[in-house]
Amino acid sequence: MPRASTQLVPYGQGRVRGLGPTELGVHGDQMDRLVALGLPTVPGITIPVQSARDLTDPAVARQVVDLMEELVGRRIGEGDSPMLLRLVPSAPVAASGLPPQVPGIGLTPTNAKSLIDLIGREGDLYETWASVLKLVAEDALDVPPDALEDALEGVTTPEGQVEALLGICAAQGSGPVPEDPAEQLALCAAALLARWRSPRGRRARRSQKLPGDLGLALHVQAVHIGPWERSGIGTAASRDPETGALAPTGTFHRGVRRSALPTTGSGEPLSALPGGTDLLKHTLATLEHHLRDVAQVTFELRDGKLSLLSASALERPSPRAALRLAVDLATAGTIDRQAALRSVRPQVVQELLHAQLRLTGDEQLLAQGLAASPGAARGLVVLSSQRALELAAGGVPTVLVSSETTPGDVPALLAADAVVTTSGGLASHAAVVARGSGTPAVCGASELRIDLVRGTVSAGSRTVREGDTVTVDGRSGAVYLGEVDIRPAEPPAELDTLLAWADDVRVLRVRTNADTVRETAAALRLGAEGIGLCRTEHQFLGDRLPVVRRYLLAQDETAHQEALEALTDAQCEDFQALLRAVGDLPVTVRLLDAPLHEFLPHDGMYEDDSQQRRAVEMREVNPMLGLRGVRLALLNDDLYPAQTQALLSAWVMVSKEGISPQLEIMIPLVSLPEELAVAIAQVHHAADKVEEQTGVRVPYLVGSMVETPRAALMADRLAEHADFLSFGTNDLTQMTYGFSRDDVEARLLTGYIERGLLSASPFVEFDPDGVGALVAIAVQKARSVKPGIKLGVCGEHGGDATSILRLAPLGLDYVSCSPQRVPIARLAAAHAVLEESL
Ligand code: PEP
Ligand code: MG
């Protein structure tokens, strides 16, 4: 007799009855949700954990069979549209080692032939049947294993196996295999539960730290029988996992059972799905909105009817897919814009904006350095700037490999497709220039040995010659031998939408560090709100380098004056172009900060003996702490006035074209308020002169960089003179830790990170404790004397998402970063606001 306490729960009715995975098992719970969403699922009935044992009772099994036939409107094994049953086990928690699913319940010697006629193939049906009979023989009818083995000995066809198994069960089992589907179901349930409760099953659970007596829910599903061409198994995702395009993507295996899914072979595209993909498309779209994730499903088609077998969120969708999903969900109103913004990590933006390697795992690594400028490129190894320029002029892709770069190498750096240096860190010259120009770069690849005489580069036993091809991954810092496939950057249109939403949320303004028209234009296209740092020394690169060298090394007053004039003319020309590019936006022009080791000529580059003598005299042991920034301007008191005059004159000229850039003149490497006062006086004096000459009083602000600990601690005194302060966190980090920014990253910091002393390079991720404390003090002190003073950050940290989250709470007005990082900064600044509001 059926028991009153036995629960039979058709898929979709569990939650209403207050049941969850504990009772329904993981699978039953999932099916329940899918039905609740109105999605096509295989018709099924769950016998919950607490009742599963009851299914071994043929009377209960009869109830299930009757209910199923009523639900589906088909009869088991009979009529023109027959069905069979499948028994599926599931545990209350995800567990491996579940007993197998049992398909083909209801097959009998009487109905097999007519079902085969309907399917159109016989092999599959007999294979399925044989697997059911074997399970029943072993675990429900207690056929002795030896007898089973003997019976199957030498039987090769599935049909023969069925015959042998039916025979051995009748002869040696505790009874024959019944024809009645309910009795078959009860036996199969007994077999599955016996396997689950066997000592082996218990051991398997304990090894997964699950209780040995964990329960098992059983699910009975209807399998529609029809022509094999209209049946099969498939998998699909709601979007192309790579591009994120919204359309079912996956494969379909026609005429294949779930238990026989081929491990090789690609199946057919979904476009070949009998009956089309409309239902699948709608199903996946609904699932996406429900899961708020890219959805993936396995489904079966039985007699042309599509049913989901499982559904889940796709693990690790590509950045493009994640971004397009977030924007689509927010546009449809499923999530709000803030949730969309939160769901996209700023680092993802970087991946979308740069070319990426398609790694297969077979690549041969030549060397590993610091990921200095993102993107990927391959080209011929060149060991000199000259060679890089020659080849690039002929359109040949090149990778410039050098121990380090100096301003003289900039034209080659810009012409090369990628740059690799063996020394220097993330704030080194090569890294800064490469990031500015969007060139992939790996710096500090210290295992590389460059032999300029032989024209080779080697690391360990691997050697490449000048002219060999290498591939550079600026995102990971890897340099590979030969050609690696590269996927070009193709940021999807949804990126602009998301960034526009970020702009509505963020408080921090985002500017760019740009020295040229090209960089400025690129940054503005990416959403920069002006220039936060134009390093004027970067305008004296390549052909212009001799101009600044002659100024630094002038022997007498005539040479000095000539050099100054040339410098002023060059600047006026460059500034006009830059101001036109920036338009009416703010532009912070930093007066010269030329570390001598980067600008003085080296052996073989001197113009004459006297220049060589002077260069040797001026050489410093610690150039980053030497005659740099404002210090040089105080020793050469015509330098900053000349630059100011060039800038303001350029402004006067472009203003005639109707362009009014908001000028901000910035003094670098200040430690003493007195240095700042003198430099500002020089600027004002030059402005007076321009007014005298042109009749125009050019509007400008003047401010100071805060790059030394002393400047940070005396920010109130600096603020008395300055209209704005900008934190140069590259130097501030260098000087706070006493870590040389050019030297420590490749070896020292890697070792520190390996030992757990640091979690990341402080040149990459802003140090919230030490450097952060100095910035906080400076902000507080500066605002104590000038509450409205404009405060920004123009060190590399201004484009790093983690750093921006740490900088934002300090109360700054803007960050400024290299052009390619502007979108990252826009999104990170929005995240900073969203995080605060949590
Ligand atoms: C800095 O020190 O953070 C800065 C922006 O200046 P530079 O990198 O040119 O020294
Ligand atoms: Mg600096």
Short mmCIF file of C-alpha atoms and ligand atoms in Angstrom, two decimals, residues 590 593 628 707 731 741, ligand 2:
data_model
loop_
_atom_site.label_atom_id
_atom_site.label_comp_id
_atom_site.label_asym_id
_atom_site.label_seq_id
_atom_site.Cartn_x
_atom_site.Cartn_y
_atom_site.Cartn_z
CA ARG A 590 55.66 71.21 -14.75
CA ASP A 593 62.91 68.38 -13.66
CA ARG A 628 67.01 68.06 -10.06
CA GLU A 707 57.49 64.75 -3.69
CA ASP A 731 59.38 60.31 -5.73
CA ARG A 741 62.83 53.78 -7.88
MG MG B 2 58.96 63.22 -9.36
#
